[in-house]
mmCIF file of C-alpha atoms in Angstrom:
data_model
loop_
_atom_site.group_PDB
_atom_site.id
_atom_site.type_symbol
_atom_site.label_atom_id
_atom_site.label_comp_id
_atom_site.label_asym_id
_atom_site.label_seq_id
_atom_site.Cartn_x
_atom_site.Cartn_y
_atom_site.Cartn_z
ATOM 1 C CA MET A 1 0.000 0.000 0.000
ATOM 2 C CA GLN A 2 3.027 2.241 0.479
ATOM 3 C CA SER A 3 3.442 2.558 -3.286
ATOM 4 C CA GLN A 4 -0.116 3.873 -3.517
ATOM 5 C CA PHE A 5 0.815 6.889 -1.402
ATOM 6 C CA SER A 6 4.157 7.608 -3.069
ATOM 7 C CA SER A 7 2.541 9.940 -5.596
ATOM 8 C CA LEU A 8 0.658 11.960 -2.994
ATOM 9 C CA THR A 9 2.122 15.378 -2.279
ATOM 10 C CA LEU A 10 1.118 18.080 0.148
ATOM 11 C CA ASP A 11 2.077 21.705 0.018
ATOM 12 C CA ILE A 12 3.452 22.200 3.535
ATOM 13 C CA SER A 13 4.425 25.772 2.715
ATOM 14 C CA GLU A 14 0.772 26.800 2.920
ATOM 15 C CA PRO A 15 -0.286 28.305 6.271
ATOM 16 C CA LEU A 16 -2.346 26.119 8.555
ATOM 17 C CA VAL A 17 -6.030 26.914 8.783
ATOM 18 C CA CYS A 18 -8.517 25.581 11.262
ATOM 19 C CA PRO A 19 -10.577 23.071 9.204
ATOM 20 C CA PHE A 20 -13.845 24.738 10.171
ATOM 21 C CA SER A 21 -12.637 28.312 10.201
ATOM 22 C CA GLY A 22 -11.470 30.743 7.565
ATOM 23 C CA SER A 23 -8.760 32.177 9.804
ATOM 24 C CA VAL A 24 -5.144 31.655 8.808
ATOM 25 C CA VAL A 25 -2.678 30.526 11.441
ATOM 26 C CA SER A 26 -0.406 33.305 12.556
ATOM 27 C CA GLU A 27 2.431 33.490 15.071
ATOM 28 C CA LYS A 28 0.832 36.691 16.289
ATOM 29 C CA SER A 29 -2.433 35.014 17.182
ATOM 30 C CA SER A 30 -3.506 36.004 20.632
ATOM 31 C CA LYS A 31 -4.155 33.659 23.511
ATOM 32 C CA SER A 32 -7.606 32.095 23.544
ATOM 33 C CA SER A 33 -9.986 33.412 26.150
ATOM 34 C CA SER A 34 -12.356 30.444 25.725
ATOM 35 C CA PRO A 35 -15.261 32.443 24.274
ATOM 36 C CA VAL A 36 -18.712 30.950 24.168
ATOM 37 C CA PRO A 37 -19.531 30.576 20.464
ATOM 38 C CA SER A 38 -22.973 31.102 19.048
ATOM 39 C CA SER A 39 -24.875 27.985 18.053
ATOM 40 C CA SER A 40 -25.593 29.567 14.673
ATOM 41 C CA HIS A 41 -21.960 29.401 13.619
ATOM 42 C CA SER A 42 -19.622 26.557 12.797
ATOM 43 C CA PRO A 43 -17.240 25.433 15.586
ATOM 44 C CA THR A 44 -14.520 27.969 16.199
ATOM 45 C CA ALA A 45 -10.830 27.287 16.608
ATOM 46 C CA THR A 46 -9.073 27.440 19.947
ATOM 47 C CA GLU A 47 -5.515 28.398 20.817
ATOM 48 C CA SER A 48 -3.425 25.602 19.334
ATOM 49 C CA SER A 49 -5.521 25.659 16.170
ATOM 50 C CA HIS A 50 -4.099 29.154 15.694
ATOM 51 C CA THR A 51 -0.585 28.155 16.695
ATOM 52 C CA PRO A 52 2.129 27.238 14.151
ATOM 53 C CA LEU A 53 3.357 23.653 14.456
ATOM 54 C CA ASN A 54 6.901 24.843 15.130
ATOM 55 C CA SER A 55 5.945 27.449 17.696
ATOM 56 C CA SER A 56 7.262 27.145 21.245
ATOM 57 C CA SER A 57 3.683 27.145 22.491
ATOM 58 C CA SER A 58 2.484 24.488 20.062
ATOM 59 C CA HIS A 59 1.205 21.214 21.511
ATOM 60 C CA SER A 60 2.581 19.290 18.517
ATOM 61 C CA THR A 61 6.323 19.734 19.084
ATOM 62 C CA TYR A 62 6.921 16.024 19.351
ATOM 63 C CA ASP A 63 10.723 16.077 19.273
ATOM 64 C CA GLN A 64 10.972 18.123 22.455
ATOM 65 C CA TYR A 65 8.910 17.539 25.567
ATOM 66 C CA ARG A 66 8.575 20.626 27.666
ATOM 67 C CA CYS A 67 6.100 22.281 29.952
ATOM 68 C CA PRO A 68 3.535 24.279 27.919
ATOM 69 C CA VAL A 69 3.896 28.050 27.962
ATOM 70 C CA PHE A 70 0.327 28.215 29.196
ATOM 71 C CA THR A 71 -2.422 25.855 30.282
ATOM 72 C CA GLN A 72 -5.775 26.425 28.685
ATOM 73 C CA GLU A 73 -8.848 26.557 30.849
ATOM 74 C CA VAL A 74 -11.647 24.272 29.692
ATOM 75 C CA ASP A 75 -15.154 24.426 31.134
ATOM 76 C CA PRO A 76 -16.102 20.751 31.717
ATOM 77 C CA LEU A 77 -19.807 21.584 31.733
ATOM 78 C CA LEU A 78 -19.686 23.712 28.592
ATOM 79 C CA ILE A 79 -18.033 21.020 26.481
ATOM 80 C CA LYS A 80 -20.840 18.660 27.498
ATOM 81 C CA THR A 81 -23.626 21.031 26.523
ATOM 82 C CA SER A 82 -22.152 22.983 23.595
ATOM 83 C CA LEU A 83 -21.255 21.080 20.422
ATOM 84 C CA GLU A 84 -19.136 23.941 19.121
ATOM 85 C CA ASP A 85 -17.076 24.185 22.287
ATOM 86 C CA ARG A 86 -16.720 20.396 22.461
ATOM 87 C CA ILE A 87 -15.448 20.135 18.887
ATOM 88 C CA ALA A 88 -13.182 23.151 19.345
ATOM 89 C CA TYR A 89 -11.661 21.483 22.409
ATOM 90 C CA LEU A 90 -11.232 18.076 20.740
ATOM 91 C CA THR A 91 -9.682 19.428 17.545
ATOM 92 C CA ASP A 92 -7.424 21.625 19.656
ATOM 93 C CA PHE A 93 -6.387 18.694 21.856
ATOM 94 C CA LEU A 94 -5.626 16.572 18.780
ATOM 95 C CA ASN A 95 -4.164 19.575 16.938
ATOM 96 C CA PHE A 96 -6.423 18.732 14.004
ATOM 97 C CA THR A 97 -6.017 21.412 11.346
ATOM 98 C CA SER A 98 -6.845 21.994 7.701
ATOM 99 C CA ARG A 99 -3.680 20.116 6.773
ATOM 100 C CA ASP A 100 -5.039 16.961 8.401
ATOM 101 C CA ALA A 101 -8.318 17.392 6.534
ATOM 102 C CA GLU A 102 -6.331 17.781 3.319
ATOM 103 C CA VAL A 103 -4.370 14.597 4.011
ATOM 104 C CA ILE A 104 -7.569 12.630 4.614
ATOM 105 C CA SER A 105 -9.031 13.935 1.379
ATOM 106 C CA LYS A 106 -5.922 13.093 -0.651
ATOM 107 C CA ILE A 107 -5.445 9.558 0.640
ATOM 108 C CA ALA A 108 -9.158 8.701 0.399
ATOM 109 C CA PRO A 109 -8.994 7.193 -3.115
ATOM 110 C CA SER A 110 -6.114 4.906 -2.113
ATOM 111 C CA VAL A 111 -7.442 3.921 1.306
ATOM 112 C CA ASN A 112 -10.963 3.268 0.047
ATOM 113 C CA ASP A 113 -9.907 0.046 -1.663
ATOM 114 C CA VAL A 114 -8.311 -1.391 1.482
ATOM 115 C CA ILE A 115 -11.158 -0.546 3.867
ATOM 116 C CA PRO A 116 -12.663 -4.080 3.671
ATOM 117 C CA SER A 117 -9.372 -5.729 4.650
ATOM 118 C CA MET A 118 -8.782 -3.144 7.398
ATOM 119 C CA VAL A 119 -12.202 -3.849 8.900
ATOM 120 C CA ASP A 120 -11.602 -7.602 8.689
ATOM 121 C CA GLY A 121 -8.257 -7.136 10.426
ATOM 122 C CA MET A 122 -9.820 -5.038 13.180
ATOM 123 C CA TYR A 123 -12.393 -7.696 14.041
ATOM 124 C CA ALA A 124 -9.747 -10.433 13.855
ATOM 125 C CA LYS A 125 -7.739 -8.498 16.451
ATOM 126 C CA LEU A 126 -10.760 -8.057 18.723
ATOM 127 C CA PHE A 127 -11.362 -11.802 18.536
ATOM 128 C CA GLU A 128 -7.891 -12.515 19.955
ATOM 129 C CA PHE A 129 -9.048 -11.710 23.508
ATOM 130 C CA ASP A 130 -12.122 -13.011 25.261
ATOM 131 C CA ILE A 131 -12.950 -9.697 26.977
ATOM 132 C CA THR A 132 -13.196 -7.927 23.614
ATOM 133 C CA LYS A 133 -14.766 -10.833 21.768
ATOM 134 C CA LYS A 134 -17.571 -11.349 24.277
ATOM 135 C CA VAL A 135 -18.915 -7.853 23.550
ATOM 136 C CA PHE A 136 -20.308 -9.266 20.303
ATOM 137 C CA MET A 137 -22.405 -11.858 22.108
ATOM 138 C CA THR A 138 -24.983 -9.128 22.745
ATOM 139 C CA ARG A 139 -27.549 -8.471 20.022
ATOM 140 C CA ASN A 140 -26.678 -5.453 17.923
ATOM 141 C CA GLN A 141 -29.227 -2.711 17.286
ATOM 142 C CA GLY A 142 -31.070 -3.448 14.041
ATOM 143 C CA PHE A 143 -29.914 -7.062 13.816
ATOM 144 C CA ASP A 144 -32.637 -9.715 14.088
ATOM 145 C CA GLY A 145 -30.687 -12.754 12.912
ATOM 146 C CA PRO A 146 -29.421 -15.726 14.944
ATOM 147 C CA LEU A 147 -26.889 -15.280 17.729
ATOM 148 C CA PRO A 148 -24.359 -17.885 18.903
ATOM 149 C CA GLN A 149 -25.018 -19.464 22.291
ATOM 150 C CA THR A 150 -21.384 -19.653 23.371
ATOM 151 C CA LEU A 151 -18.254 -17.610 22.818
ATOM 152 C CA GLU A 152 -16.679 -20.560 21.043
ATOM 153 C CA GLU A 153 -19.506 -20.558 18.487
ATOM 154 C CA LEU A 154 -18.937 -16.905 17.662
ATOM 155 C CA THR A 155 -16.784 -16.615 14.533
ATOM 156 C CA LEU A 156 -15.731 -13.890 12.132
ATOM 157 C CA ASP A 157 -18.308 -15.286 9.716
ATOM 158 C CA SER A 158 -21.186 -15.141 12.216
ATOM 159 C CA ALA A 159 -24.225 -13.302 10.854
ATOM 160 C CA GLN A 160 -24.049 -10.428 13.314
ATOM 161 C CA ILE A 161 -20.333 -9.849 12.688
ATOM 162 C CA VAL A 162 -20.978 -9.676 8.948
ATOM 163 C CA PHE A 163 -23.832 -7.249 9.697
ATOM 164 C CA ARG A 164 -21.542 -5.039 11.809
ATOM 165 C CA LYS A 165 -18.820 -5.016 9.169
ATOM 166 C CA VAL A 166 -21.209 -3.496 6.635
ATOM 167 C CA PHE A 167 -21.812 -0.499 8.903
ATOM 168 C CA MET A 168 -18.139 -0.171 9.856
ATOM 169 C CA LYS A 169 -17.080 -0.039 6.207
ATOM 170 C CA ALA A 170 -19.747 2.583 5.454
ATOM 171 C CA TRP A 171 -18.614 4.687 8.440
ATOM 172 C CA ALA A 172 -14.965 4.485 7.366
ATOM 173 C CA ARG A 173 -15.833 5.679 3.866
ATOM 174 C CA ARG A 174 -17.849 8.557 5.299
ATOM 175 C CA VAL A 175 -14.884 9.640 7.417
ATOM 176 C CA LEU A 176 -12.684 9.699 4.324
ATOM 177 C CA THR A 177 -15.112 11.722 2.232
ATOM 178 C CA ALA A 178 -16.438 14.085 4.907
ATOM 179 C CA ASP A 179 -16.230 17.858 4.566
ATOM 180 C CA TYR A 180 -14.367 18.862 7.718
ATOM 181 C CA SER A 181 -15.101 22.527 7.110
ATOM 182 C CA SER A 182 -18.801 21.845 7.620
ATOM 183 C CA GLY A 183 -20.491 21.947 10.995
ATOM 184 C CA LYS A 184 -22.788 19.151 9.796
ATOM 185 C CA THR A 185 -19.830 16.766 9.657
ATOM 186 C CA TRP A 186 -18.920 17.452 13.274
ATOM 187 C CA ALA A 187 -22.562 17.191 14.367
ATOM 188 C CA TYR A 188 -22.762 13.740 12.775
ATOM 189 C CA MET A 189 -19.483 12.607 14.377
ATOM 190 C CA ASP A 190 -20.707 13.883 17.720
ATOM 191 C CA LYS A 191 -23.970 11.953 17.469
ATOM 192 C CA VAL A 192 -22.158 8.763 16.484
ATOM 193 C CA GLY A 193 -20.008 9.111 19.582
ATOM 194 C CA ILE A 194 -22.963 9.855 21.871
ATOM 195 C CA MET A 195 -25.010 6.919 20.592
ATOM 196 C CA HIS A 196 -22.288 4.558 21.817
ATOM 197 C CA THR A 197 -22.743 5.759 25.398
ATOM 198 C CA GLY A 198 -26.331 4.603 25.872
ATOM 199 C CA ALA A 199 -28.021 7.850 24.805
ATOM 200 C CA SER A 200 -30.225 8.355 21.723
ATOM 201 C CA PRO A 201 -28.952 11.420 19.830
ATOM 202 C CA PHE A 202 -30.658 10.562 16.545
ATOM 203 C CA LYS A 203 -34.296 11.621 16.188
ATOM 204 C CA HIS A 204 -35.305 8.506 14.240
ATOM 205 C CA GLN A 205 -34.096 6.319 17.117
ATOM 206 C CA ARG A 206 -36.289 8.120 19.633
ATOM 207 C CA THR A 207 -39.270 8.255 17.251
ATOM 208 C CA MET A 208 -39.102 4.551 16.436
ATOM 209 C CA GLY A 209 -38.297 3.521 19.993
ATOM 210 C CA ILE A 210 -34.984 1.973 18.988
ATOM 211 C CA ALA A 211 -32.838 1.168 22.000
ATOM 212 C CA PRO A 212 -29.536 3.087 22.044
ATOM 213 C CA LEU A 213 -26.142 1.416 21.934
ATOM 214 C CA ASN A 214 -24.187 0.793 25.096
ATOM 215 C CA VAL A 215 -20.580 -0.110 24.467
ATOM 216 C CA PRO A 216 -18.887 -1.507 27.584
ATOM 217 C CA CYS A 217 -15.348 -0.401 28.371
ATOM 218 C CA THR A 218 -14.159 -3.985 28.789
#
């Protein structure tokens, strides 16, 4: 697969831009004061989204580990209630910028063809340990086929595993083709995350009385 990416090139001379903001990264960007964004706008960037990767205050200086110049204050309640603040915090924490969105977009055509094998490999890995394999003994939302009675009967070819793989492949392709400058993309990602905690963020789930997912930690 390495040869597939050999032709991909990125212009690293271009300034970094927050993927959901039109602001260009500048070394003169001021320190974030954690403003409360309006719900009518797309998520706004926070401090490290406006910080050059080679800046002394950047969180992505991987070759040198040092104490940050400043520690950002994050309102734990606000990031639970405000999508924009939550996404701003997460993209800031991960240092996800427009360059990352560009990389995803450029590798999408090459990665798309290997998604099936990647998904197969992921489930094969989860089946190596009983504590991760036993999670799939529980009936999946939307699946009404037969379930194995014992862990030993559960295989990678079991009906529910095949069912889950279909959705995982579709999700992976959506991640690769998503528009990361759109607030709708982040709203979808947020709902996908929430639905794995036992809540029902999607309207059709609540309307149809579909039970939410509950993914155990172990």
